[in-house]
Coordinates of C-alpha atoms in Angstrom, one line a residue:
M1 CA 0.0 0.0 0.1
K2 CA 1.4 3.4 -1.3
K3 CA 2.0 6.2 1.5
I4 CA -0.9 8.4 2.7
S5 CA -1.7 11.3 4.5
F6 CA -2.7 10.9 8.0
F7 CA -5.7 13.1 7.6
T8 CA -7.3 11.3 4.6
S9 CA -6.7 8.0 6.6
L10 CA -9.0 9.3 9.3
F11 CA -11.7 9.0 7.1
V12 CA -11.1 6.7 4.1
I13 CA -8.8 4.1 4.7
S14 CA -9.9 0.9 6.2
A15 CA -8.5 -2.3 6.9
L16 CA -10.9 -5.1 5.5
C17 CA -9.4 -8.2 5.9
F18 CA -9.5 -9.0 9.4
S19 CA -11.4 -8.4 12.5
Q20 CA -10.6 -8.5 16.2
E21 CA -13.8 -8.5 18.4
A22 CA -14.7 -8.9 21.9
L23 CA -15.4 -12.3 23.5
K24 CA -18.9 -13.8 22.5
S25 CA -19.9 -10.9 21.1
V26 CA -22.6 -11.2 17.8
E27 CA -19.4 -10.3 15.9
E28 CA -17.0 -13.1 17.3
E29 CA -19.4 -15.9 16.6
Y30 CA -20.4 -15.1 13.3
Y31 CA -16.4 -15.5 12.4
D32 CA -16.6 -18.3 14.3
F33 CA -19.4 -20.1 12.2
L34 CA -17.3 -19.1 9.1
S35 CA -14.1 -20.7 10.8
L36 CA -16.0 -24.0 10.4
Q37 CA -16.0 -23.6 6.6
G38 CA -12.8 -22.2 6.1
I39 CA -13.9 -18.6 5.2
V40 CA -12.1 -17.2 8.1
E41 CA -8.9 -18.4 10.1
R42 CA -9.4 -18.9 14.0
P43 CA -7.0 -16.7 15.5
T44 CA -5.9 -18.8 18.5
L45 CA -5.5 -22.4 19.9
G46 CA -6.5 -22.4 23.7
Y47 CA -6.1 -18.7 24.8
R48 CA -8.2 -16.0 23.6
T49 CA -8.9 -12.2 24.9
L50 CA -9.8 -9.6 22.9
S51 CA -6.5 -8.7 21.7
D52 CA -5.5 -12.1 20.7
S53 CA -9.1 -12.6 18.6
R54 CA -7.9 -10.9 15.5
W55 CA -9.9 -13.1 12.7
Q56 CA -8.2 -13.0 9.4
F57 CA -10.4 -14.1 5.9
L58 CA -8.8 -16.7 3.8
P59 CA -8.5 -17.2 0.2
V60 CA -11.5 -19.0 -1.1
E61 CA -11.8 -21.3 -4.3
K62 CA -14.8 -20.5 -6.2
I63 CA -15.8 -23.2 -8.8
T64 CA -17.8 -21.6 -12.3
E65 CA -19.0 -23.3 -15.1
N66 CA -18.3 -21.8 -18.6
E67 CA -20.3 -21.8 -21.6
D68 CA -18.9 -24.5 -23.3
G69 CA -20.0 -27.1 -20.1
T70 CA -16.6 -26.6 -18.9
F71 CA -15.3 -25.5 -15.2
S72 CA -12.9 -22.9 -14.2
K73 CA -11.1 -22.4 -10.6
T74 CA -10.8 -19.2 -9.3
V75 CA -9.2 -17.9 -5.7
I76 CA -11.4 -14.8 -4.5
P77 CA -10.5 -13.0 -0.6
G78 CA -12.9 -15.0 1.6
N79 CA -14.7 -11.3 2.6
Q80 CA -16.1 -11.4 -0.7
T81 CA -17.7 -14.9 -0.6
D82 CA -21.3 -15.7 -0.9
K83 CA -20.8 -17.3 2.3
N84 CA -19.6 -14.5 4.0
F85 CA -23.4 -13.3 3.6
W86 CA -23.4 -10.3 6.0
K87 CA -20.5 -8.6 4.5
N88 CA -22.4 -5.9 3.4
N89 CA -22.9 -4.9 7.2
N90 CA -20.0 -3.2 9.0
L91 CA -19.1 -5.8 11.7
G92 CA -16.5 -3.4 13.3
T93 CA -13.1 -1.9 11.2
T94 CA -9.6 -1.3 12.0
H95 CA -8.8 2.0 10.4
I96 CA -5.0 2.4 8.9
L97 CA -4.0 6.4 10.5
W98 CA -0.8 5.8 8.9
E99 CA 1.4 3.3 7.2
S100 CA 4.9 3.3 6.5
E101 CA 6.1 2.4 2.6
S102 CA 8.3 -0.2 4.2
Q103 CA 7.3 -3.2 6.3
G104 CA 10.8 -4.7 7.3
I105 CA 13.3 -5.6 5.1
N106 CA 15.2 -8.1 7.3
W107 CA 13.6 -10.7 10.3
F108 CA 14.7 -7.9 13.0
S109 CA 12.7 -4.9 11.3
S110 CA 9.8 -7.2 10.0
G111 CA 8.8 -8.2 13.5
F112 CA 6.1 -5.1 14.2
Y113 CA 3.9 -3.4 11.8
H114 CA 4.9 -0.2 10.4
G115 CA 2.2 2.1 11.1
I116 CA -0.6 3.4 13.4
K117 CA -4.1 1.5 13.3
A118 CA -6.8 2.2 15.7
K119 CA -10.6 0.5 16.0
V120 CA -13.5 2.0 17.8
F121 CA -15.6 -0.4 20.2
G122 CA -19.1 -0.2 20.5
P123 CA -20.8 1.7 22.1
E124 CA -22.9 -1.7 23.3
W125 CA -25.8 -1.0 25.8
F126 CA -27.1 -4.2 27.5
N127 CA -30.4 -4.9 29.4
S128 CA -32.0 -7.6 30.9
Y129 CA -34.7 -8.4 33.2
N130 CA -35.4 -11.3 35.8
T131 CA -38.6 -12.1 37.1
A132 CA -38.1 -14.6 40.1
A133 CA -34.2 -15.8 40.4
P134 CA -31.2 -14.8 38.7
Y135 CA -30.0 -15.5 35.5
G136 CA -27.5 -14.8 33.0
Q137 CA -23.6 -15.6 32.5
N138 CA -20.5 -15.0 30.5
D139 CA -21.4 -11.4 30.9
G140 CA -18.2 -10.0 32.7
A141 CA -18.6 -7.8 35.9
L142 CA -22.6 -7.6 35.6
W143 CA -24.6 -9.8 38.1
Q144 CA -28.0 -10.6 36.7
G145 CA -30.3 -10.7 39.9
V146 CA -33.4 -10.4 39.8
G147 CA -35.1 -7.1 38.2
Y148 CA -33.7 -4.9 35.7
N149 CA -30.1 -5.0 35.2
S150 CA -28.1 -3.1 32.6
S151 CA -24.1 -2.5 31.6
L152 CA -22.7 -0.1 28.7
T153 CA -19.4 -0.6 27.1
G154 CA -17.2 1.5 24.6
G155 CA -13.7 2.2 23.6
I156 CA -10.6 2.1 21.2
R157 CA -7.8 0.4 20.3
V158 CA -4.9 1.9 18.8
E159 CA -1.8 -0.5 17.4
A160 CA 1.5 1.3 16.4
F161 CA 5.4 -0.4 15.9
G162 CA 4.4 -3.0 17.9
F163 CA 2.4 -1.5 21.2
E164 CA -0.8 -2.0 21.5
G165 CA -3.1 0.2 23.6
T166 CA -6.6 -0.9 24.7
F167 CA -9.6 1.1 26.4
K168 CA -12.7 -0.7 27.2
P169 CA -14.0 -0.6 30.5
V170 CA -17.8 -1.1 31.4
V171 CA -20.3 0.1 33.8
T172 CA -23.0 -2.1 34.9
F173 CA -25.9 -1.4 37.1
S174 CA -28.1 -4.3 39.3
Q175 CA -31.7 -3.2 40.6
N176 CA -31.4 -6.3 42.8
K177 CA -34.6 -7.2 43.8
E178 CA -35.6 -9.1 46.7
F179 CA -36.1 -13.0 46.7
E180 CA -35.8 -16.0 49.0
L181 CA -32.4 -16.7 49.5
M182 CA -31.1 -20.0 51.7
P183 CA -29.2 -19.7 55.0
S184 CA -25.9 -18.6 54.4
A185 CA -22.7 -21.1 55.3
Y186 CA -20.4 -18.0 56.1
D187 CA -20.4 -14.6 58.0
N188 CA -22.1 -12.6 55.7
K189 CA -26.0 -13.3 55.4
Y190 CA -25.8 -13.0 51.7
A191 CA -23.1 -15.6 51.1
Y192 CA -23.1 -19.1 49.6
I193 CA -25.3 -22.0 51.1
W194 CA -22.7 -24.5 52.1
G195 CA -18.9 -24.5 52.5
Y196 CA -16.0 -26.1 54.6
G197 CA -16.7 -24.3 57.7
G198 CA -14.9 -21.1 59.0
N199 CA -15.4 -19.1 56.1
K200 CA -13.8 -21.6 53.8
G201 CA -15.2 -23.0 50.7
I202 CA -15.9 -20.2 48.2
D203 CA -16.8 -16.5 48.0
L204 CA -20.3 -16.6 45.8
P205 CA -22.7 -14.8 46.9
Q206 CA -26.6 -15.4 46.7
R207 CA -27.3 -12.1 46.4
F208 CA -24.8 -9.0 46.2
G209 CA -26.5 -7.4 49.4
D210 CA -30.2 -5.8 49.8
K211 CA -29.9 -2.6 47.4
S212 CA -29.6 -1.4 44.0
Y213 CA -26.0 -0.9 42.7
F214 CA -23.4 0.6 40.0
Q215 CA -20.3 -1.1 39.2
F216 CA -17.3 0.1 37.3
D217 CA -15.0 -2.4 35.5
W218 CA -11.9 -2.2 33.5
G219 CA -13.1 -4.2 30.9
D220 CA -10.9 -5.4 28.1
S221 CA -8.1 -2.7 28.8
E222 CA -4.4 -3.1 28.7
V223 CA -1.4 -2.0 27.4
R224 CA 0.4 -5.0 25.3
Y225 CA 4.2 -5.3 23.2
T226 CA 4.4 -7.7 20.7
Y227 CA 7.2 -8.9 18.4
H228 CA 7.1 -11.1 15.7
N229 CA 4.6 -13.5 17.7
F230 CA 6.2 -13.4 21.3
T231 CA 3.8 -10.9 23.2
V232 CA 3.8 -9.5 26.9
G233 CA 1.5 -7.4 28.0
F234 CA -0.6 -6.1 31.4
G235 CA -4.5 -5.1 31.5
T236 CA -7.6 -6.8 32.8
Q237 CA -8.6 -8.8 29.6
S238 CA -10.6 -11.9 30.8
P239 CA -8.9 -15.1 29.0
W240 CA -11.4 -17.9 27.6
L241 CA -9.1 -20.8 28.0
G242 CA -9.9 -24.2 26.1
P243 CA -12.9 -25.4 23.1
A244 CA -15.9 -25.0 25.2
W245 CA -18.5 -22.9 23.6
L246 CA -20.6 -22.0 26.7
N247 CA -19.1 -23.6 29.9
P248 CA -15.1 -23.3 30.0
M249 CA -13.8 -25.0 33.1
L250 CA -10.7 -22.9 34.1
G251 CA -11.1 -19.4 32.0
S252 CA -14.3 -17.3 30.9
N253 CA -15.5 -13.9 30.5
N254 CA -18.2 -14.9 33.5
A255 CA -16.6 -12.9 36.4
G256 CA -15.6 -9.4 36.5
T257 CA -12.0 -8.9 35.4
Y258 CA -8.8 -8.7 37.2
P259 CA -5.3 -7.2 36.9
K260 CA -2.7 -9.6 35.4
L261 CA 0.4 -9.9 33.5
D262 CA 0.9 -12.4 30.9
F263 CA 3.8 -13.2 28.4
G264 CA 4.0 -16.0 25.9
F265 CA 3.9 -16.3 21.8
R266 CA 0.6 -15.9 19.7
K267 CA -0.4 -18.8 17.2
T268 CA 3.1 -19.9 15.9
D269 CA 4.2 -21.8 12.9
I270 CA 6.8 -24.2 13.9
I271 CA 9.7 -24.4 11.3
V272 CA 12.5 -26.7 10.7
P273 CA 15.5 -24.9 10.0
K274 CA 17.1 -25.4 6.8
L275 CA 14.5 -28.4 5.8
R276 CA 11.9 -25.6 6.0
W277 CA 9.3 -28.4 7.4
N278 CA 6.2 -27.1 8.8
L279 CA 5.4 -29.1 11.7
G280 CA 2.1 -27.5 12.3
K281 CA 1.6 -24.3 15.2
F282 CA 1.6 -24.1 18.8
E283 CA 0.5 -21.3 21.3
T284 CA 1.6 -20.8 24.8
R285 CA 0.9 -18.2 27.6
I286 CA 2.1 -17.9 31.5
W287 CA 0.3 -15.1 33.6
I288 CA -0.2 -13.8 37.3
G289 CA -3.2 -12.1 38.0
Q290 CA -4.6 -10.6 41.6
L291 CA -8.1 -11.9 42.7
T292 CA -10.2 -9.9 44.9
E293 CA -12.7 -11.1 47.5
S294 CA -16.5 -9.8 47.4
D295 CA -18.1 -7.4 50.4
Y296 CA -20.4 -10.5 50.9
F297 CA -17.9 -13.0 52.2
D298 CA -16.8 -13.0 55.6
N299 CA -16.0 -10.3 58.0
D300 CA -11.5 -10.6 57.9
G301 CA -10.6 -8.0 55.8
K302 CA -6.8 -9.4 56.3
L303 CA -7.3 -12.1 53.3
D304 CA -8.7 -10.7 50.4
K305 CA -6.5 -10.9 47.9
N306 CA -5.2 -14.3 46.5
L307 CA -2.6 -14.8 43.5
L308 CA -3.6 -16.7 40.0
N309 CA -1.0 -17.9 38.0
G310 CA -2.0 -19.8 34.8
F311 CA -0.4 -21.8 32.2
N312 CA -1.9 -22.7 28.8
F313 CA -0.1 -24.6 25.8
S314 CA -2.0 -26.0 22.7
Y315 CA -0.5 -27.3 19.5
S316 CA -2.2 -28.5 16.3
P317 CA 0.2 -30.8 14.1
S318 CA 0.5 -30.0 10.1
F319 CA 0.0 -33.7 9.5
I320 CA -3.6 -33.8 11.1
K321 CA -5.4 -31.2 9.4
G322 CA -8.1 -29.4 11.9
L323 CA -6.5 -30.8 15.1
T324 CA -5.7 -29.0 18.2
A325 CA -4.6 -30.5 21.4
G326 CA -3.8 -28.4 24.7
I327 CA -3.2 -28.5 28.1
T328 CA -4.2 -25.7 30.9
K329 CA -2.7 -25.3 34.4
V330 CA -4.0 -23.0 37.1
C331 CA -2.7 -22.3 40.6
L332 CA -4.1 -20.2 43.1
T333 CA -2.4 -19.0 46.4
R334 CA -2.4 -16.1 48.9
W335 CA -1.2 -12.9 47.1
G336 CA 2.6 -12.2 48.5
N337 CA 3.2 -15.9 49.3
N338 CA 6.6 -16.5 47.1
F339 CA 4.4 -15.8 44.1
W340 CA 7.5 -15.9 41.8
R341 CA 8.1 -19.5 41.9
Y342 CA 4.4 -19.8 40.3
I343 CA 5.5 -18.7 37.0
N344 CA 7.5 -21.8 36.3
P345 CA 4.5 -24.1 34.8
F346 CA 5.8 -27.3 35.9
Y347 CA 6.1 -26.2 39.4
S348 CA 3.9 -28.9 41.5
S349 CA 3.3 -29.6 45.2
N350 CA 0.6 -32.2 44.7
D351 CA 1.9 -34.5 47.4
I352 CA 2.2 -31.3 50.3
T353 CA -0.8 -30.6 52.2
G354 CA -1.8 -27.5 54.3
I355 CA 0.8 -25.3 51.9
G356 CA -1.9 -22.8 50.6
E357 CA -2.3 -23.7 47.4
D358 CA -5.3 -24.8 45.1
Q359 CA -4.0 -26.2 41.7
K360 CA -6.2 -27.5 38.8
A361 CA -5.7 -28.7 35.5
S362 CA -7.3 -29.5 32.1
V363 CA -6.4 -31.4 29.1
Y364 CA -8.3 -31.2 25.7
V365 CA -8.9 -31.6 22.0
D366 CA -10.7 -29.7 19.2
W367 CA -10.9 -31.1 15.9
V368 CA -12.4 -29.4 12.8
F369 CA -13.4 -31.0 9.5
Q370 CA -13.7 -27.6 7.2
E371 CA -15.0 -29.8 4.4
A372 CA -18.2 -31.3 6.5
G373 CA -18.5 -28.0 8.4
F374 CA -18.2 -29.7 11.5
E375 CA -16.4 -29.6 14.9
F376 CA -15.9 -31.9 17.8
F377 CA -14.4 -30.9 21.3
A378 CA -13.7 -32.5 24.7
E379 CA -12.0 -31.4 27.6
I380 CA -11.0 -33.5 31.0
G381 CA -10.1 -31.4 34.2
V382 CA -9.0 -32.2 37.6
D383 CA -8.5 -30.6 40.9
D384 CA -5.2 -30.8 42.9
Y385 CA -4.5 -33.6 41.0
T386 CA -4.3 -37.5 42.4
P387 CA -2.7 -38.4 45.4
N388 CA 0.7 -39.9 45.2
G389 CA 1.7 -39.2 41.7
I390 CA 1.4 -41.8 38.8
K391 CA 0.7 -44.7 41.0
G392 CA -2.0 -42.8 42.5
I393 CA -3.2 -42.1 38.7
L394 CA -2.9 -45.9 37.7
N395 CA -4.8 -46.7 41.0
Y396 CA -7.9 -44.3 40.2
P397 CA -7.3 -41.8 37.5
Y398 CA -11.3 -40.2 38.2
D399 CA -10.9 -39.0 41.6
T400 CA -11.5 -35.2 41.1
M401 CA -12.4 -35.7 37.0
I402 CA -14.9 -33.6 35.3
Y403 CA -15.3 -33.4 31.4
T404 CA -16.9 -31.7 28.8
L405 CA -18.4 -33.2 25.3
G406 CA -19.3 -30.9 22.3
L407 CA -20.0 -30.3 18.8
K408 CA -20.9 -28.2 16.3
K409 CA -22.4 -28.6 12.5
V410 CA -23.0 -25.8 9.6
F411 CA -25.7 -26.7 7.1
N412 CA -26.0 -24.2 3.7
H413 CA -29.3 -24.1 2.3
K414 CA -30.0 -22.9 -1.4
S415 CA -33.4 -22.7 -1.9
S416 CA -34.8 -21.7 1.5
P417 CA -34.9 -18.2 3.3
I418 CA -32.4 -19.4 5.6
I419 CA -28.9 -19.0 4.0
A420 CA -27.1 -21.5 6.5
S421 CA -28.0 -22.8 9.8
E422 CA -25.3 -24.5 12.7
L423 CA -26.3 -26.6 15.7
I424 CA -24.4 -26.3 18.8
F425 CA -24.4 -28.9 21.5
E426 CA -22.5 -29.1 24.8
W427 CA -22.5 -31.4 27.8
N428 CA -20.5 -30.4 31.2
A429 CA -20.2 -32.7 33.9
I430 CA -18.5 -30.3 36.4
E431 CA -19.5 -32.0 39.5
K432 CA -17.9 -34.5 41.8
N433 CA -17.3 -37.8 41.2
I434 CA -19.9 -39.6 43.4
H435 CA -17.6 -42.6 43.4
R436 CA -14.6 -40.2 44.8
A437 CA -12.0 -41.7 46.6
S438 CA -9.8 -39.8 48.5
G439 CA -11.5 -38.0 51.1
I440 CA -15.0 -37.1 52.7
S441 CA -18.1 -35.6 50.8
Y442 CA -17.2 -32.4 51.4
Y443 CA -16.1 -31.4 48.3
S444 CA -16.7 -29.5 44.9
Y445 CA -14.5 -28.7 42.0
Y446 CA -14.2 -24.7 42.6
F447 CA -14.2 -24.8 46.6
H448 CA -10.9 -24.8 48.7
A449 CA -10.3 -24.9 52.2
Q450 CA -7.0 -23.2 52.0
I451 CA -8.0 -20.6 49.4
G452 CA -11.5 -19.8 51.1
Q453 CA -12.8 -18.0 48.3
G454 CA -12.2 -20.8 46.1
Y455 CA -12.0 -20.2 42.1
T456 CA -14.1 -16.9 41.8
N457 CA -13.3 -13.1 41.8
R458 CA -15.2 -10.5 43.3
G459 CA -18.1 -13.0 44.0
Q460 CA -18.4 -14.3 40.6
L461 CA -16.9 -18.2 39.1
L462 CA -13.8 -17.6 36.9
G463 CA -14.6 -20.9 35.0
C464 CA -18.2 -22.4 34.3
G465 CA -20.6 -19.8 35.2
L466 CA -23.4 -22.3 36.5
G467 CA -20.2 -23.9 38.9
S468 CA -20.5 -27.1 40.1
T469 CA -23.0 -28.5 37.4
N470 CA -24.4 -31.0 34.8
S471 CA -25.5 -29.4 31.7
Q472 CA -26.8 -30.3 28.6
Y473 CA -27.3 -27.3 26.2
V474 CA -28.6 -27.6 22.6
S475 CA -29.6 -24.8 20.4
Y476 CA -30.1 -24.5 16.4
K477 CA -29.0 -20.8 15.0
M478 CA -30.7 -19.8 11.5
Y479 CA -28.9 -17.0 9.4
F480 CA -30.5 -14.9 7.1
K481 CA -29.1 -11.8 4.8
N482 CA -29.3 -9.1 7.9
C483 CA -30.4 -11.3 11.1
S484 CA -30.2 -14.8 13.1
V485 CA -32.5 -16.7 15.1
S486 CA -31.6 -18.8 17.9
L487 CA -33.6 -21.7 19.4
F488 CA -32.1 -23.1 22.3
L489 CA -33.0 -25.9 25.1
H490 CA -30.7 -25.9 28.1
H491 CA -30.9 -28.2 31.3
Y492 CA -28.9 -28.2 34.0
N493 CA -28.2 -29.2 37.7
V494 CA -27.2 -26.1 39.8
D495 CA -24.5 -27.6 42.6
N496 CA -25.1 -31.5 42.6
D497 CA -22.5 -31.4 45.4
Y498 CA -24.8 -29.9 47.8
A499 CA -27.2 -32.3 46.9
Y500 CA -24.8 -35.2 47.4
L501 CA -23.5 -33.7 50.8
L502 CA -27.1 -33.3 51.7
W503 CA -28.4 -36.6 51.1
N504 CA -25.7 -38.9 50.5
N505 CA -26.7 -39.1 46.7
K506 CA -29.7 -41.2 48.3
G507 CA -32.6 -38.3 47.4
L508 CA -33.8 -38.7 44.2
Y509 CA -35.7 -35.4 44.5
S510 CA -32.7 -33.2 46.2
Y511 CA -31.6 -32.2 43.3
K512 CA -32.1 -28.5 41.9
A513 CA -32.5 -28.4 38.2
N514 CA -33.4 -25.9 35.6
L515 CA -34.9 -26.2 32.5
A516 CA -34.5 -23.3 30.0
F517 CA -35.9 -22.7 26.7
G518 CA -36.2 -19.9 24.7
I519 CA -34.9 -17.8 21.2
S520 CA -32.6 -15.2 20.8
G521 CA -30.8 -13.7 17.9
E522 CA -29.9 -10.3 16.1
Y523 CA -31.1 -8.0 13.5
F524 CA -29.3 -5.5 11.5
I525 CA -31.2 -2.4 11.4
K526 CA -28.7 -0.6 9.7
P527 CA -25.5 -2.1 8.0
N528 CA -23.4 -0.4 11.3
F529 CA -26.3 -0.7 13.8
Y530 CA -28.0 -3.8 15.1
V531 CA -30.5 -4.7 18.0
A532 CA -29.8 -8.4 19.7
Y533 CA -32.6 -10.1 22.1
K534 CA -33.0 -13.2 24.1
F535 CA -36.4 -14.7 25.6
V536 CA -35.9 -17.3 28.4
D537 CA -38.5 -19.2 30.3
D538 CA -36.4 -20.8 32.8
F539 CA -38.4 -23.4 34.7
I540 CA -36.6 -24.1 38.5
L541 CA -37.4 -27.2 40.0
N542 CA -36.5 -27.6 44.0
P543 CA -35.1 -24.2 44.3
H544 CA -34.3 -24.9 47.9
Y545 CA -33.1 -28.5 47.6
K546 CA -36.0 -30.3 49.1
N547 CA -35.8 -33.8 49.9
T548 CA -39.0 -35.5 48.8
L549 CA -41.2 -34.8 45.9
E550 CA -44.2 -34.2 48.3
T551 CA -42.2 -31.0 49.4
S552 CA -40.4 -29.9 46.2
E553 CA -40.9 -26.2 45.2
K554 CA -41.5 -24.7 41.7
L555 CA -40.4 -21.4 40.5
N556 CA -40.8 -20.1 37.0
N557 CA -38.3 -17.2 35.7
L558 CA -38.8 -15.2 33.1
H559 CA -35.6 -13.6 31.3
I560 CA -35.3 -10.9 28.7
E561 CA -32.5 -9.4 27.3
I562 CA -32.5 -6.4 24.6
S563 CA -29.3 -5.0 23.7
L564 CA -28.1 -2.3 21.3
K565 CA -24.6 -1.6 19.2
Y566 CA -23.1 0.9 16.7
L567 CA -20.1 -0.3 14.9
F568 CA -17.6 2.1 13.6

C-alpha cells in the first residue's frame, strides 16, 4: 500500500481483511461460524482474549461453469465470498491512520507493523430483566439478579510499531430486587449456602446486598507489546481457556476482570530450520493476576487478595488437519506468598497438604472438519491432582475428574430464506465424582479449604458460570441476510455437590434442576447498527433443595434481554 496522509486516512482508509472482536460477541460468533467452513482462520488455539481475537479472512476457491460446459477455478478473498453473507454489514473496522512504505527489510525489522491502526468499540448497551431468580452468565462484571440489569461499554484500540493499547471499560447496574435466600454458611448473610466451615469454601454470594448498585470495571483494557509472535502485556482482559462454547472449566468472561501480567507466544508456525518443514502451530501463555474477595463473604479484611497463576499450551499438528490439543494449569495461593515460583508452569506440590495452594488442570482436544462444516471438542479436568503421583493415577484416575463434550455442525441452504444454519451441542459434567475415593463428601471443584474464596473473583466464578453443574445445552441457529435467530434448550443441575452432601446421593428429589428454553438473535437495522435479543422461560424445580417429591417447590423465571450496538 502506498504512503497516505494522516488526515485522509482518518476518513477513507480501513483494514477490511481482518476483524478484532470481544469474546462471545455477535461478531465473534459469526466469524467462528465462518471458520468451520474455512472462510476465516481462527486466531487462537486455546487462549483467547480480545487482543488475541484477530479473525483473518482466507482466500477461497470459487468454481464456475463456463459456456462450453467446462469448469473454471478462481481464488477470491474470503470476505468477498457469497458464504460471507453479512459482508454488506459493518462488523467493526480497523482503520489505518498511517502506514510506512517499508514494512521491514529483514527478520528484525519485520517483527512489528510499521504504522498506526485504530479501532473504535461500541458503544454497546445491554439490558435484561429477571422476574423471579438470577439468570445470566458470561457477562463480565455484570451480575444479573432479580429485576432490571444493565451494562454500557465502549472504547478504542490503537496499534503502532508493536505496541498495542486497548481501553474498553464497562459500567454495570443491578436493580437487585429481593428474592428468597437460603441460610448462609459464612459470616455474611448473603454468602453461599454451604462450605467447609470457618468461612472456607467459595465466595459466591446468593445476592449482592439488599440495594441496587452500580459498578465500574476496566473490562477489556490493557497495554501490550508484540514482536513477531512473542507478546507481553498488562491489563484486565479475561482469557477464555479451552474449546468449550458455553461453559469453560478454567477461564471465561463470566466474572469481573482482574489485573494480570502475561507473556508468551501467539499462534506460531513451527518450522524446522534449513529443511523448512512445517510441523504445525503452537501457542502458549503464562500469566499472574490478583483476585479480590467480594463484600459479601466474611468479616475478615486481612485475606481479601489471592494470586492466580496460569499456564496454557496448545499444539495443532500440520499432519492432522484441523486437530488441536492443549493443556491448561492454574494455581491459586495467597497474594505475596513467594508468588514468583508459580510462574514456573512445571511447579507442583501435589503431595503436600496445608501449603496454601489450590491447583487445577485440564487437557483438551478440538477437531474441525472444514469440508463437512463440523467440529468436535472435549476437555477433561482435575483438581489438586491425584495423590501419590503416577501410582495414584493408575490406581484411580477419576478421583476429581470432570469433563466437557461438544460439537458444532454447519448446514448451507440453497432454496430457502435461511441462508445457513448451525447446530451447537455441549455437555458439561463439572461436579463431584460420586465414586470419589480420596476424602470425605465435602468437596466441590471450585471450592477450597485453604484458599477460602475458591475459584472466584469479586464473588463470581472464573470458569463455568453455573458452578458445579451437570449441563446439557443444544441450540439451532438460523442465519438470514440481515439477522439470525436461535432456538435453544438448556437443562442443568445447579450444585449437585450440595445435594450429594445433604442426602449422600440417596435423595432422588433433592437435586435442584433448571430447564430453560428460549429464542435469541440479532437484527441489523442499518449496516453498522443492530439490536440483539433473548427471551427465556427458565423453569426451576426444587430451588431450595428439598428432599421429597411432596415438598419439592417449583419456580418460573422469565428472562428478557435487549441490547443495542453501533459499529464504527
